[in-house]
Coordinates of C-alpha atoms and ligand atoms in Angstrom, one line a residue:
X1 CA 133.9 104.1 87.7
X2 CA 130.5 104.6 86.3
X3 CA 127.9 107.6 86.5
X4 CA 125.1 105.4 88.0
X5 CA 127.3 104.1 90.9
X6 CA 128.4 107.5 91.7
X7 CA 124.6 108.4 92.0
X8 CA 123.4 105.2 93.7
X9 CA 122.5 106.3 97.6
X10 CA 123.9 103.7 99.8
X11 CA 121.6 103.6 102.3
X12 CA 118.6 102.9 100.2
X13 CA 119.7 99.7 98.3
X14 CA 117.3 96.9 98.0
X15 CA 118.5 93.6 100.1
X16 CA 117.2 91.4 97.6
X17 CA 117.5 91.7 93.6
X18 CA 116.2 88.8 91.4
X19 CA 117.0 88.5 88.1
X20 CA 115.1 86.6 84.6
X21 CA 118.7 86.3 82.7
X22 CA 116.9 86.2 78.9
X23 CA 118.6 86.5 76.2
X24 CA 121.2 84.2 75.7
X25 CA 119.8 82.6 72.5
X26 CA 119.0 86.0 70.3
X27 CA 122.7 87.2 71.5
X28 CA 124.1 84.0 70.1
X29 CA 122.4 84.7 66.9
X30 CA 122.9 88.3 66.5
X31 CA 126.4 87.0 66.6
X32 CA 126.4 84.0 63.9
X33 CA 126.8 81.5 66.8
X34 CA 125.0 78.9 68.4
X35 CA 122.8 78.8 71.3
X36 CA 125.2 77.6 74.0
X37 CA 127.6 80.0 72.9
X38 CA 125.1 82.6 74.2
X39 CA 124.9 80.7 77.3
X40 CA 128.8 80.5 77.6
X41 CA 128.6 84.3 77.6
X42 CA 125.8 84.7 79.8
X43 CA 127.8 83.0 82.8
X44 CA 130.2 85.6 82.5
X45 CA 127.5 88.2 83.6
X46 CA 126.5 86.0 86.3
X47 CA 129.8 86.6 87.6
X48 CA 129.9 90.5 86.8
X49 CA 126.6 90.8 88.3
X50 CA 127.5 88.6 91.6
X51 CA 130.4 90.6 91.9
X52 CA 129.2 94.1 91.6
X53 CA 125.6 93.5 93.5
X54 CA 128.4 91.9 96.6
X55 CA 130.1 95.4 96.2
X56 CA 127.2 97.6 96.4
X57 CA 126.4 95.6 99.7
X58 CA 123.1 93.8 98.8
X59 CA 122.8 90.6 100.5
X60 CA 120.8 88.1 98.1
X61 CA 120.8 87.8 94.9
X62 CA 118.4 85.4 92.8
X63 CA 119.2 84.4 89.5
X64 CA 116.6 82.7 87.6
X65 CA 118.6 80.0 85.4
X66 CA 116.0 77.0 84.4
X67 CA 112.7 76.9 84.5
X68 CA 110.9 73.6 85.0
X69 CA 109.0 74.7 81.5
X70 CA 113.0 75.5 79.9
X71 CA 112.9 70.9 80.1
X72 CA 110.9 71.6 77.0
X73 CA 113.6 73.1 75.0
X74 CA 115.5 70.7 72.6
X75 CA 117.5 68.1 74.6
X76 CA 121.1 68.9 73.2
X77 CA 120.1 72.9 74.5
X78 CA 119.0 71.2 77.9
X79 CA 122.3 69.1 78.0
X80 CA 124.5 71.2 77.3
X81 CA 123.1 73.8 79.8
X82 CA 123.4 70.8 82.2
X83 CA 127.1 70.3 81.5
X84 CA 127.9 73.6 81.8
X85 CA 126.1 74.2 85.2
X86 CA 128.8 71.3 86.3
X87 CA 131.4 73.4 84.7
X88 CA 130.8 77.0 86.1
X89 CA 130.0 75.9 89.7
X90 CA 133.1 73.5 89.9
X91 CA 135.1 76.2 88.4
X92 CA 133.9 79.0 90.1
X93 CA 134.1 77.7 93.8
X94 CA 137.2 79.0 94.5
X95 CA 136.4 82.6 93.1
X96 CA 132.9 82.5 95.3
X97 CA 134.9 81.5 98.5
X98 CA 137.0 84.9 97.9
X99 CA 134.6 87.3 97.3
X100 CA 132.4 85.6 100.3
X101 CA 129.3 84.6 98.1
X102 CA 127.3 81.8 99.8
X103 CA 125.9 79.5 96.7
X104 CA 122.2 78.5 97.5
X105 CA 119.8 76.8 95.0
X106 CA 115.7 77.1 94.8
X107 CA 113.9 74.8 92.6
X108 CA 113.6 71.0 92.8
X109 CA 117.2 70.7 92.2
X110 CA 117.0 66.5 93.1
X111 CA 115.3 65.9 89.4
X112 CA 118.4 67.7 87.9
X113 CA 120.8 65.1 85.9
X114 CA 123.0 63.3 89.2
X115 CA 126.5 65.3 87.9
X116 CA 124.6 68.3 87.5
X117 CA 123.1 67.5 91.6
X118 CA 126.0 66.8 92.6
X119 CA 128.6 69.6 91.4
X120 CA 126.0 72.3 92.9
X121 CA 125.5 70.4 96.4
X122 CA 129.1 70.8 96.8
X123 CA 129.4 73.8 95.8
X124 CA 126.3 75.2 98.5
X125 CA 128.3 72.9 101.0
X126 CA 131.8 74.6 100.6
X127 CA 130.7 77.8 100.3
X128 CA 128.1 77.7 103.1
X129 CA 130.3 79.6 105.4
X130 CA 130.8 82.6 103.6
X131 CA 128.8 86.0 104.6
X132 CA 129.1 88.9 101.8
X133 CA 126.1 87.4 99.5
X134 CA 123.9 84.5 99.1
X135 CA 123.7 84.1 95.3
X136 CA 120.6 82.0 94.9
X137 CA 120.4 80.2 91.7
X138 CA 116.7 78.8 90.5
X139 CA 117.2 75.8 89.2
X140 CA 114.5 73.4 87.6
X141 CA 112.2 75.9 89.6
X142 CA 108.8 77.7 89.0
X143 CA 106.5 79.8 90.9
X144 CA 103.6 77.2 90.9
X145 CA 105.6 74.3 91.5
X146 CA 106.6 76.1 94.8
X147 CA 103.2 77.0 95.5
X148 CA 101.8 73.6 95.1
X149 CA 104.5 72.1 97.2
X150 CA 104.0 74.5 100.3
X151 CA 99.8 73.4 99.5
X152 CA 101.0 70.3 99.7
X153 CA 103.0 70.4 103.0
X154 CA 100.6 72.6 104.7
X155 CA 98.0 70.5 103.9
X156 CA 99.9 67.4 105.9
X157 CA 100.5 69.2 108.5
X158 CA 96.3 70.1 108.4
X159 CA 96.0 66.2 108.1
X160 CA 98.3 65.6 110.9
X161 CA 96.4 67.9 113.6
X162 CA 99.4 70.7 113.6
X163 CA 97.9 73.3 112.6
X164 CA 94.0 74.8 111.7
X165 CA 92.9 75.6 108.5
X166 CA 91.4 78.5 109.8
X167 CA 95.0 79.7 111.8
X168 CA 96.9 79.4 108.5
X169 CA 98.3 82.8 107.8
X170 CA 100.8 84.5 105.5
X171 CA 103.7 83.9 106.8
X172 CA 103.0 80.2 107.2
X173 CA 102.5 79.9 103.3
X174 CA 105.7 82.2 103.0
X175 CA 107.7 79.5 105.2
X176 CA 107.2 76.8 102.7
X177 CA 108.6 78.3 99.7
X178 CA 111.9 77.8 98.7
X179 CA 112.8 81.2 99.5
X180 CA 111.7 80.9 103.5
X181 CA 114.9 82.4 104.8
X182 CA 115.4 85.3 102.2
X183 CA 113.3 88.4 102.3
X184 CA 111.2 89.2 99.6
X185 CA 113.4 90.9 96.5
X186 CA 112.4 94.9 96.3
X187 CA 113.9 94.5 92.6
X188 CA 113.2 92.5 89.8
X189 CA 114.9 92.6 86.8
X190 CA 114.2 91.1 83.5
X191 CA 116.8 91.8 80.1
X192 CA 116.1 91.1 76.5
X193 CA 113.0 93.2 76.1
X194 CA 110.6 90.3 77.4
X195 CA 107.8 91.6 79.7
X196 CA 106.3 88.6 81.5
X197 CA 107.2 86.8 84.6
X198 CA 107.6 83.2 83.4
X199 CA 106.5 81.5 86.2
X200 CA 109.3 83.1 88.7
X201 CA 108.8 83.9 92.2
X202 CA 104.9 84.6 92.0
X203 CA 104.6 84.9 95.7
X204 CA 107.4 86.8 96.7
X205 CA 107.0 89.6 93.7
X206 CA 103.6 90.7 95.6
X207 CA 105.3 94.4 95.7
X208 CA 108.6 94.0 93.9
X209 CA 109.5 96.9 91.5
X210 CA 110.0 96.0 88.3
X211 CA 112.9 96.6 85.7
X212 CA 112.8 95.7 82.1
X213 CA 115.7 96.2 79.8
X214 CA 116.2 95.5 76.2
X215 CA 119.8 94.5 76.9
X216 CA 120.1 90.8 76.6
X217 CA 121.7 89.0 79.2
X218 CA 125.5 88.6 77.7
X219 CA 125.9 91.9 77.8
X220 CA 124.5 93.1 80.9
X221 CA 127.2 93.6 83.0
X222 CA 128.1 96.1 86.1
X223 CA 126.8 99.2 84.5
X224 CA 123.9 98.2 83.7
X225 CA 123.4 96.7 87.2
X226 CA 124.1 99.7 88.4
X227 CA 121.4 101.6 86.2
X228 CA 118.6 99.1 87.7
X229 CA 119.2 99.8 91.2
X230 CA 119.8 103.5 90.2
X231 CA 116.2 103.6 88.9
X232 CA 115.0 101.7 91.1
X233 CA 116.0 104.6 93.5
X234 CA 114.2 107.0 92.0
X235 CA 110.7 105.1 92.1
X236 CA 108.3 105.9 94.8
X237 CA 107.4 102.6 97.1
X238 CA 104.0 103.3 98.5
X239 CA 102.2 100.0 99.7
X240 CA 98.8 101.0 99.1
X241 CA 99.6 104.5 100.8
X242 CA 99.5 107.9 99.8
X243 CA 102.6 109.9 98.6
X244 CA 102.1 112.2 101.1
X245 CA 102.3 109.3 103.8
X246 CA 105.5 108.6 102.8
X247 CA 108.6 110.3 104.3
Ligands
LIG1 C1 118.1 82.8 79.0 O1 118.3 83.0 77.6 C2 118.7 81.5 79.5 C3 117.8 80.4 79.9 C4 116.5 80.4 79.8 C5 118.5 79.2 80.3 P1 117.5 82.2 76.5 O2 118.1 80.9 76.2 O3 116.0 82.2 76.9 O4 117.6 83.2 75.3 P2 116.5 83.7 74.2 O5 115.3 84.2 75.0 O6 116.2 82.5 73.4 O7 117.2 84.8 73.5
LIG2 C1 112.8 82.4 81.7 O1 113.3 82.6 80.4 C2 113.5 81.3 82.4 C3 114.9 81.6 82.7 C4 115.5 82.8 82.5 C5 115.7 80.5 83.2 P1 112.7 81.9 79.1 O2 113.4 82.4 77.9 O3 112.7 80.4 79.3 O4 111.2 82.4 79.2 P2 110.0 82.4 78.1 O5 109.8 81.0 77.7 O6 110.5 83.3 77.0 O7 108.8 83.0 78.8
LIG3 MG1 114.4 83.4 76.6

């Protein structure tokens, strides 16, 4: 198939990718369309990208697709996104249940419109079974939301006697993030040629790599997957060590 999968060392694959899908809007308007036309194309990558990251054997994949700030953008945009989330999870579950991928959502998805709730708690129920990937879709999420919820909770259970300030470690601030079961992504990727981190996963990107691309989202699709995790490949992971620590 393509030069970058051929090169891709198998045993070296990150177990967790997350992804800032941007682009949607400019692709739209580079081709004379409107917005949610962009966003009607971008699903299609999230299922080019679910498919070939399930291939390649990586086991989560988070997909950042509204931020809690994205409730700012003009209500017709937000709608329609909403409508179409209904769409593509109702349509896709029967695709997902074939190709094994477990549907997961992060993000406070009880404030999304009840349709909208509703569509994706089926689909996490009927696909809760299946084993090849979790595809994680952040939803009405950001970074310091989830931080100020796990405060939050800890701090009850500080209230409540459970547990001492002074015992609170990492791990117990990592449990109370949406992301508690998933280990934290060795990858992020961002298209469109934005570098920032909007808010996603603040926490859990501690010692991700990073990938930019200038590709917007519509037309990233296996390739370019495959070029990410190619590069990532080549970098050199040294947490704080030396090179010459690292074997
Ligand atoms: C990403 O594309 C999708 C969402 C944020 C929902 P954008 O809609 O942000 O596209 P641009 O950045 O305007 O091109
Ligand atoms: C980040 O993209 C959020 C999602 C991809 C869902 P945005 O396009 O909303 O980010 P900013 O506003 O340009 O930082
Ligand atoms: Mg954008």
């Amino acid at each position: 198939m393509s030069d970058y999968l051929d090169q891709i060392d198998q045993h070296n694959l990150p177990k967790h990718v997350a992804i800032i899908m941007d682009g949607n809007g400019r692709w739209a308007k580079q081709n004379g369309r409107p917005r949610v036309f962009g966003h009607r194309a971008g699903v299609k990558s999230v299922r080019t990208v679910t498919e070939a990251a399930s291939r390649l054997g990586i086991e989560h994949l988070t997909l950042y697709a509204f931020s809690t700030e994205n409730w700012n953008r003009p209500i017709s945009e937000v709608n329609a996104l909403m409508h179409l989330l209904v769409e593509t999870v109702k349509g896709e579950i029967k695709a997902l249940n074939k190709n094994g991928v477990r549907l997961n959502a992060i993000g406070d998805i009880s404030k999304l419109p009840a349709k909208t709730y509703k569509a994706l708690s089926e689909g996490i129920e009927d696909t809760k079974d299946n084993k090849a990937i979790t595809l994680n879709l952040a939803l009405n999420y950001s970074a310091k939301w989830e931080l100020t919820e796990a405060t939050k909770a800890i701090a009850d259970k500080v209230r409540k006697g459970i547990l001492e300030p002074e015992n609170i470690t990492e791990d117990h601030i990592a449990e109370h993030l949406a992301t508690y079961n998933i280990p934290d992504p060795e990858l992020l990727i961002r298209t469109s040629g934005e570098h920032r981190v909007s808010n996603f996963l603040l926490w859990q990107i501690a010692y991700a790599e990073f990938y930019f691309t200038d590709v917007f989202w519509p037309d990233f699709g296996a390739e370019e997957f495959h070029k990410a995790i190619y590069q990532y490949q080549q970098r050199e992971r040294r947490f704080g060590k030396i090179s010459e620590q690292i074997s």
